[in-house]
Amino acid sequence: KQEVTQIPAALSVPEGENLVLNCSFTDSAIYNLQWFRQDPGKGLTSLLLIQSSQREQTSGRLNASLDKSSGRSTLYIAASQPGDSATYLCAVSPGGYNKLIFGAGTRLAVHP
Amino acid sequence: GAGVSQSPRYKVAKRGQDVALRCDPISGHVSLFWYQQALGQGPEFLTYFQNEAQLDKSGLPSDRFFAERPEGSVSTLKIQRTQQEDSAVYLCASSSLPLAGGLSHEQFFGPGTRLTVL
């Protein structure tokens, strides 16, 4: 059974720091991996989608990497800002029609 | 529409009451998913539709949960005889079909319906 783990569960950093969020999964046979952001009381916003054949994706200050063989992904956030404060969720698709299996998330707080 | 919409946004039900949650996916999206998110946890898969066909309902926690998408667009998640453990946020997501070559599309999520069962 595929399990997704995110470390750390919570993180508090001063504004301007570069930071790394970690995601691991137990079964390397994935179709893709997606990083989401969730603000309190809101739905999920897709940040980056990495296909199984890709190693990384970049969007602005965000960079996500994927190492399928080791079952790991990292989300790198450069020059963090208070507006980055949210919960970041990692999800993998085990194949087929793109059903997602989520980790529990990392709650990020960036303080001025 | 511009995004996935869900209604109601908040629902309070008494234990034993039936509830119906609605999802309007992005126009033209073939795939529709329902997820359940407990407080402090990541979403968990409930069921999947491709057009009007329910291809996977393996995540539905009990036979009190029922979902439909009769015309391949709007979907309804119904919970009968609600219990306190059903309290959660119910998220709907949609995506288009995979591209040729196996590439897949990202899922777009609605704001969710927060269900509280008293």
PDB file of N, CA and C in Angstrom, chain A residues 31-32 34 36 38 41-49 51 53-54 89 93 96-105 107, chain B residues 9-10 31 33 35 37 40-45 48 50 56 58 91 95 98 102-107 109-112 114:
ATOM      1  N   TYR A  31       2.914   7.483 -11.104  1.00  0.00           N
ATOM      2  CA  TYR A  31       2.622   8.076 -12.406  1.00  0.00           C
ATOM      3  C   TYR A  31       3.098   9.522 -12.439  1.00  0.00           C
ATOM      4  N   ASN A  32       2.851  10.234 -11.348  1.00  0.00           N
ATOM      5  CA  ASN A  32       3.339  11.597 -11.218  1.00  0.00           C
ATOM      6  C   ASN A  32       3.311  12.003  -9.750  1.00  0.00           C
ATOM      7  N   GLN A  34       2.607  15.579  -7.286  1.00  0.00           N
ATOM      8  CA  GLN A  34       2.094  16.936  -7.336  1.00  0.00           C
ATOM      9  C   GLN A  34       2.277  17.595  -5.970  1.00  0.00           C
ATOM     10  N   PHE A  36       0.953  20.775  -3.593  1.00  0.00           N
ATOM     11  CA  PHE A  36      -0.166  21.684  -3.442  1.00  0.00           C
ATOM     12  C   PHE A  36       0.085  22.618  -2.268  1.00  0.00           C
ATOM     13  N   GLN A  38      -2.278  24.764   0.634  1.00  0.00           N
ATOM     14  CA  GLN A  38      -3.622  24.906   1.186  1.00  0.00           C
ATOM     15  C   GLN A  38      -3.605  25.992   2.249  1.00  0.00           C
ATOM     16  N   GLY A  41      -8.951  26.970   5.736  1.00  0.00           N
ATOM     17  CA  GLY A  41     -10.341  27.060   5.304  1.00  0.00           C
ATOM     18  C   GLY A  41     -10.538  27.099   3.802  1.00  0.00           C
ATOM     19  N   LYS A  42      -9.486  26.839   3.072  1.00  0.00           N
ATOM     20  CA  LYS A  42      -9.582  26.904   1.609  1.00  0.00           C
ATOM     21  C   LYS A  42      -9.286  25.545   0.983  1.00  0.00           C
ATOM     22  N   GLY A  43      -9.537  25.471  -0.326  1.00  0.00           N
ATOM     23  CA  GLY A  43      -9.193  24.259  -1.067  1.00  0.00           C
ATOM     24  C   GLY A  43      -7.705  24.226  -1.384  1.00  0.00           C
ATOM     25  N   LEU A  44      -7.341  23.314  -2.254  1.00  0.00           N
ATOM     26  CA  LEU A  44      -5.942  23.119  -2.608  1.00  0.00           C
ATOM     27  C   LEU A  44      -5.609  23.857  -3.896  1.00  0.00           C
ATOM     28  N   THR A  45      -4.443  24.478  -3.903  1.00  0.00           N
ATOM     29  CA  THR A  45      -3.938  25.130  -5.115  1.00  0.00           C
ATOM     30  C   THR A  45      -2.739  24.343  -5.605  1.00  0.00           C
ATOM     31  N   SER A  46      -2.795  23.903  -6.862  1.00  0.00           N
ATOM     32  CA  SER A  46      -1.676  23.150  -7.421  1.00  0.00           C
ATOM     33  C   SER A  46      -0.486  24.074  -7.643  1.00  0.00           C
ATOM     34  N   LEU A  47       0.678  23.636  -7.183  1.00  0.00           N
ATOM     35  CA  LEU A  47       1.900  24.420  -7.354  1.00  0.00           C
ATOM     36  C   LEU A  47       2.755  23.871  -8.495  1.00  0.00           C
ATOM     37  N   LEU A  48       3.048  22.581  -8.434  1.00  0.00           N
ATOM     38  CA  LEU A  48       3.923  21.959  -9.413  1.00  0.00           C
ATOM     39  C   LEU A  48       3.491  20.515  -9.617  1.00  0.00           C
ATOM     40  N   LEU A  49       3.577  20.060 -10.862  1.00  0.00           N
ATOM     41  CA  LEU A  49       3.309  18.669 -11.219  1.00  0.00           C
ATOM     42  C   LEU A  49       4.553  18.114 -11.886  1.00  0.00           C
ATOM     43  N   GLN A  51       5.949  14.831 -13.808  1.00  0.00           N
ATOM     44  CA  GLN A  51       5.656  13.533 -14.400  1.00  0.00           C
ATOM     45  C   GLN A  51       6.731  12.539 -13.976  1.00  0.00           C
ATOM     46  N   SER A  53       8.608  10.697 -15.568  1.00  0.00           N
ATOM     47  CA  SER A  53       9.815  10.702 -16.404  1.00  0.00           C
ATOM     48  C   SER A  53      10.685  11.938 -16.181  1.00  0.00           C
ATOM     49  N   GLN A  54      10.199  12.883 -15.378  1.00  0.00           N
ATOM     50  CA  GLN A  54      10.918  14.131 -15.151  1.00  0.00           C
ATOM     51  C   GLN A  54      11.680  14.089 -13.827  1.00  0.00           C
ATOM     52  N   LEU A  89       1.176  20.380   0.728  1.00  0.00           N
ATOM     53  CA  LEU A  89       0.841  18.959   0.632  1.00  0.00           C
ATOM     54  C   LEU A  89       1.525  18.346  -0.583  1.00  0.00           C
ATOM     55  N   SER A  93       0.453   9.949  -7.593  1.00  0.00           N
ATOM     56  CA  SER A  93      -0.547   9.193  -8.339  1.00  0.00           C
ATOM     57  C   SER A  93       0.021   7.810  -8.602  1.00  0.00           C
ATOM     58  N   GLY A  96      -2.607   4.849 -13.675  1.00  0.00           N
ATOM     59  CA  GLY A  96      -3.936   4.821 -14.248  1.00  0.00           C
ATOM     60  C   GLY A  96      -4.536   6.186 -14.402  1.00  0.00           C
ATOM     61  N   TYR A  97      -5.627   6.441 -13.698  1.00  0.00           N
ATOM     62  CA  TYR A  97      -6.417   7.642 -13.956  1.00  0.00           C
ATOM     63  C   TYR A  97      -6.072   8.821 -13.065  1.00  0.00           C
ATOM     64  N   ASN A  98      -4.985   8.733 -12.327  1.00  0.00           N
ATOM     65  CA  ASN A  98      -4.506   9.931 -11.645  1.00  0.00           C
ATOM     66  C   ASN A  98      -5.121  10.172 -10.272  1.00  0.00           C
ATOM     67  N   LYS A  99      -5.685   9.165  -9.625  1.00  0.00           N
ATOM     68  CA  LYS A  99      -6.081   9.260  -8.218  1.00  0.00           C
ATOM     69  C   LYS A  99      -4.852   9.658  -7.395  1.00  0.00           C
ATOM     70  N   LEU A 100      -5.030  10.516  -6.420  1.00  0.00           N
ATOM     71  CA  LEU A 100      -3.909  11.029  -5.631  1.00  0.00           C
ATOM     72  C   LEU A 100      -3.902  10.464  -4.228  1.00  0.00           C
ATOM     73  N   ILE A 101      -2.700  10.159  -3.745  1.00  0.00           N
ATOM     74  CA  ILE A 101      -2.488   9.751  -2.357  1.00  0.00           C
ATOM     75  C   ILE A 101      -1.633  10.828  -1.711  1.00  0.00           C
ATOM     76  N   PHE A 102      -2.155  11.409  -0.636  1.00  0.00           N
ATOM     77  CA  PHE A 102      -1.560  12.590  -0.030  1.00  0.00           C
ATOM     78  C   PHE A 102      -0.765  12.261   1.224  1.00  0.00           C
ATOM     79  N   GLY A 103       0.234  13.107   1.501  1.00  0.00           N
ATOM     80  CA  GLY A 103       0.836  13.157   2.811  1.00  0.00           C
ATOM     81  C   GLY A 103      -0.003  14.048   3.711  1.00  0.00           C
ATOM     82  N   ALA A 104       0.405  14.121   4.978  1.00  0.00           N
ATOM     83  CA  ALA A 104      -0.350  14.907   5.953  1.00  0.00           C
ATOM     84  C   ALA A 104      -0.031  16.398   5.880  1.00  0.00           C
ATOM     85  N   GLY A 105       1.032  16.757   5.152  1.00  0.00           N
ATOM     86  CA  GLY A 105       1.329  18.163   4.954  1.00  0.00           C
ATOM     87  C   GLY A 105       2.400  18.708   5.876  1.00  0.00           C
ATOM     88  N   ARG A 107       3.101  22.369   7.742  1.00  0.00           N
ATOM     89  CA  ARG A 107       2.541  23.714   8.031  1.00  0.00           C
ATOM     90  C   ARG A 107       3.685  24.682   8.138  1.00  0.00           C
TER      91      ARG A 107
ATOM     92  N   ARG B   9     -20.875  25.546   1.139  1.00  0.00           N
ATOM     93  CA  ARG B   9     -19.520  25.637   1.673  1.00  0.00           C
ATOM     94  C   ARG B   9     -19.454  25.083   3.088  1.00  0.00           C
ATOM     95  N   TYR B  10     -20.526  25.242   3.821  1.00  0.00           N
ATOM     96  CA  TYR B  10     -20.601  24.738   5.192  1.00  0.00           C
ATOM     97  C   TYR B  10     -21.950  24.048   5.377  1.00  0.00           C
ATOM     98  N   SER B  31     -12.577  13.943 -15.957  1.00  0.00           N
ATOM     99  CA  SER B  31     -12.334  13.234 -14.701  1.00  0.00           C
ATOM    100  C   SER B  31     -12.798  14.058 -13.508  1.00  0.00           C
ATOM    101  N   PHE B  33     -13.087  13.749  -9.095  1.00  0.00           N
ATOM    102  CA  PHE B  33     -12.682  13.020  -7.900  1.00  0.00           C
ATOM    103  C   PHE B  33     -13.345  13.635  -6.673  1.00  0.00           C
ATOM    104  N   TYR B  35     -12.682  13.681  -2.434  1.00  0.00           N
ATOM    105  CA  TYR B  35     -11.748  13.372  -1.350  1.00  0.00           C
ATOM    106  C   TYR B  35     -12.373  13.822  -0.030  1.00  0.00           C
ATOM    107  N   GLN B  37     -11.178  15.125   3.830  1.00  0.00           N
ATOM    108  CA  GLN B  37     -10.034  15.619   4.574  1.00  0.00           C
ATOM    109  C   GLN B  37     -10.425  15.855   6.028  1.00  0.00           C
ATOM    110  N   GLY B  40      -6.338  18.392  10.178  1.00  0.00           N
ATOM    111  CA  GLY B  40      -4.924  18.150  10.378  1.00  0.00           C
ATOM    112  C   GLY B  40      -4.335  17.040   9.529  1.00  0.00           C
ATOM    113  N   GLN B  41      -5.107  16.504   8.612  1.00  0.00           N
ATOM    114  CA  GLN B  41      -4.658  15.407   7.765  1.00  0.00           C
ATOM    115  C   GLN B  41      -4.692  15.803   6.294  1.00  0.00           C
ATOM    116  N   GLY B  42      -4.038  15.010   5.466  1.00  0.00           N
ATOM    117  CA  GLY B  42      -4.151  15.207   4.034  1.00  0.00           C
ATOM    118  C   GLY B  42      -5.458  14.614   3.520  1.00  0.00           C
ATOM    119  N   PRO B  43      -5.905  15.043   2.359  1.00  0.00           N
ATOM    120  CA  PRO B  43      -7.131  14.470   1.788  1.00  0.00           C
ATOM    121  C   PRO B  43      -6.975  12.981   1.503  1.00  0.00           C
ATOM    122  N   GLU B  44      -8.075  12.255   1.631  1.00  0.00           N
ATOM    123  CA  GLU B  44      -8.094  10.834   1.300  1.00  0.00           C
ATOM    124  C   GLU B  44      -9.122  10.587   0.198  1.00  0.00           C
ATOM    125  N   PHE B  45      -8.707   9.796  -0.775  1.00  0.00           N
ATOM    126  CA  PHE B  45      -9.528   9.498  -1.941  1.00  0.00           C
ATOM    127  C   PHE B  45     -10.807   8.780  -1.547  1.00  0.00           C
ATOM    128  N   TYR B  48     -14.010   8.082  -7.910  1.00  0.00           N
ATOM    129  CA  TYR B  48     -13.574   8.682  -9.176  1.00  0.00           C
ATOM    130  C   TYR B  48     -14.607   8.424 -10.270  1.00  0.00           C
ATOM    131  N   GLN B  50     -15.223   8.992 -14.542  1.00  0.00           N
ATOM    132  CA  GLN B  50     -14.793   9.416 -15.876  1.00  0.00           C
ATOM    133  C   GLN B  50     -16.078   9.609 -16.671  1.00  0.00           C
ATOM    134  N   ASP B  56     -14.188   3.999  -9.882  1.00  0.00           N
ATOM    135  CA  ASP B  56     -13.524   3.559  -8.663  1.00  0.00           C
ATOM    136  C   ASP B  56     -14.263   4.156  -7.471  1.00  0.00           C
ATOM    137  N   SER B  58     -13.565   2.680  -4.332  1.00  0.00           N
ATOM    138  CA  SER B  58     -12.890   1.916  -3.291  1.00  0.00           C
ATOM    139  C   SER B  58     -12.650   2.707  -2.015  1.00  0.00           C
ATOM    140  N   LEU B  91     -13.721  17.470  -0.440  1.00  0.00           N
ATOM    141  CA  LEU B  91     -13.121  18.187  -1.564  1.00  0.00           C
ATOM    142  C   LEU B  91     -13.455  17.491  -2.875  1.00  0.00           C
ATOM    143  N   SER B  95     -10.089  17.031 -13.600  1.00  0.00           N
ATOM    144  CA  SER B  95      -8.953  17.149 -14.515  1.00  0.00           C
ATOM    145  C   SER B  95      -9.404  16.645 -15.878  1.00  0.00           C
ATOM    146  N   PRO B  98      -5.747  12.205 -19.681  1.00  0.00           N
ATOM    147  CA  PRO B  98      -4.312  12.217 -19.935  1.00  0.00           C
ATOM    148  C   PRO B  98      -4.002  12.504 -21.391  1.00  0.00           C
ATOM    149  N   GLY B 102       0.984   9.161 -22.242  1.00  0.00           N
ATOM    150  CA  GLY B 102       0.960   8.851 -20.821  1.00  0.00           C
ATOM    151  C   GLY B 102       1.116  10.033 -19.905  1.00  0.00           C
ATOM    152  N   LEU B 103       1.317  11.224 -20.430  1.00  0.00           N
ATOM    153  CA  LEU B 103       1.423  12.388 -19.562  1.00  0.00           C
ATOM    154  C   LEU B 103       0.062  12.679 -18.945  1.00  0.00           C
ATOM    155  N   SER B 104       0.078  13.104 -17.703  1.00  0.00           N
ATOM    156  CA  SER B 104      -1.193  13.324 -17.016  1.00  0.00           C
ATOM    157  C   SER B 104      -1.358  14.788 -16.670  1.00  0.00           C
ATOM    158  N   HIS B 105      -2.612  15.176 -16.517  1.00  0.00           N
ATOM    159  CA  HIS B 105      -2.942  16.541 -16.177  1.00  0.00           C
ATOM    160  C   HIS B 105      -3.037  16.711 -14.670  1.00  0.00           C
ATOM    161  N   GLU B 106      -2.804  17.935 -14.237  1.00  0.00           N
ATOM    162  CA  GLU B 106      -2.946  18.213 -12.815  1.00  0.00           C
ATOM    163  C   GLU B 106      -4.419  18.262 -12.451  1.00  0.00           C
ATOM    164  N   GLN B 107      -4.692  18.010 -11.173  1.00  0.00           N
ATOM    165  CA  GLN B 107      -6.047  18.097 -10.664  1.00  0.00           C
ATOM    166  C   GLN B 107      -6.275  19.492 -10.115  1.00  0.00           C
ATOM    167  N   PHE B 109      -8.744  21.696  -7.651  1.00  0.00           N
ATOM    168  CA  PHE B 109      -9.628  21.447  -6.515  1.00  0.00           C
ATOM    169  C   PHE B 109     -10.599  22.594  -6.280  1.00  0.00           C
ATOM    170  N   GLY B 110     -11.780  22.231  -5.789  1.00  0.00           N
ATOM    171  CA  GLY B 110     -12.728  23.211  -5.314  1.00  0.00           C
ATOM    172  C   GLY B 110     -12.413  23.622  -3.889  1.00  0.00           C
ATOM    173  N   PRO B 111     -13.178  24.592  -3.334  1.00  0.00           N
ATOM    174  CA  PRO B 111     -12.910  25.099  -1.991  1.00  0.00           C
ATOM    175  C   PRO B 111     -13.329  24.139  -0.884  1.00  0.00           C
ATOM    176  N   GLY B 112     -14.113  23.121  -1.233  1.00  0.00           N
ATOM    177  CA  GLY B 112     -14.538  22.145  -0.241  1.00  0.00           C
ATOM    178  C   GLY B 112     -15.843  22.494   0.443  1.00  0.00           C
ATOM    179  N   ARG B 114     -17.336  22.008   4.259  1.00  0.00           N
ATOM    180  CA  ARG B 114     -17.032  21.588   5.626  1.00  0.00           C
ATOM    181  C   ARG B 114     -18.304  21.051   6.262  1.00  0.00           C
TER     182      ARG B 114
END
